[in-house]
Amino acid sequence: MNGEESVPLRFRERFFPRERASVRLARVFVGRALLDWGIVVRMDDVLLCASELAANAVRHGVPPGRGYGVRLWRERGGSLYLEVHDSGGGVPRLLREPGRDSGAEADGGWGLVLVRELSDRWGVAPRDSGRDPGKVVWCGFDLPVAAVPEAHLRGLPSGARTRVSSTRQ
């Protein structure tokens, strides 16, 4: 996500329907992938971000009758990325700031603040294809190289991909 070419070590993707129960299913999907890959470092941070981004997709990003996609991948350099793709319009933005908003009226709007605080970087980008409406909300986590089991370093795919990037905001 830093504008350089990257080769995913591991990749998972799944589509979810626009319903509240799918937020829990998206979190379970991400948790299982992390466990399958032997990654437990920062697992709570990743799972909370997955829940927040999925909940935002259901509440604000997915039009009725559609769903959203969740992608998760790990790169050789130690970074883990989580993306939530939806087909809705608009661009997510931070609605609250820690220390400035308090009281009963500040109950909502904290999801992206949590994502910003728990991840090492996050951003919003248009979907990859010009024919696909919507956006991708993503976050990245720097994990220690020791957190990548040695077996995952073998058999890397030969292709690389370039990502739209944004630094921590």
Coordinates of C-alpha atoms in Angstrom, one line a residue, residues 14-26 53-70 84-89 135:
R14 CA -14.8 -13.4 0.6
F15 CA -18.1 -11.8 -0.3
F16 CA -20.8 -11.0 2.3
P17 CA -24.4 -9.9 2.0
R18 CA -25.7 -6.6 3.3
E19 CA -27.0 -7.7 6.7
R20 CA -26.0 -7.0 10.2
A21 CA -25.1 -10.7 10.9
S22 CA -22.4 -10.5 8.2
V23 CA -20.2 -8.2 10.4
R24 CA -19.6 -11.1 12.8
L25 CA -19.1 -13.5 9.8
A26 CA -16.5 -11.1 8.3
L53 CA -15.0 -1.6 8.4
A54 CA -17.6 -4.3 7.8
A55 CA -20.1 -2.5 10.0
N56 CA -19.5 0.8 8.1
A57 CA -20.0 -1.1 4.7
V58 CA -23.3 -2.5 6.0
R59 CA -24.5 0.8 7.5
H60 CA -23.2 3.3 4.9
G61 CA -21.6 1.8 1.9
V62 CA -23.7 -1.0 0.5
P63 CA -26.9 -0.2 -1.4
P64 CA -29.9 -2.5 -0.7
G65 CA -29.7 -5.8 -2.5
R66 CA -25.9 -5.8 -2.8
G67 CA -23.0 -7.0 -0.6
Y68 CA -19.4 -6.2 0.2
G69 CA -16.1 -7.9 -0.2
V70 CA -13.3 -8.5 2.4
V84 CA -13.4 -3.8 2.5
H85 CA -14.9 -3.2 -1.0
D86 CA -18.4 -1.8 -1.4
S87 CA -20.5 -0.5 -4.3
G88 CA -21.9 2.6 -2.5
G89 CA -21.1 6.2 -3.2
K135 CA -14.8 2.3 -3.0

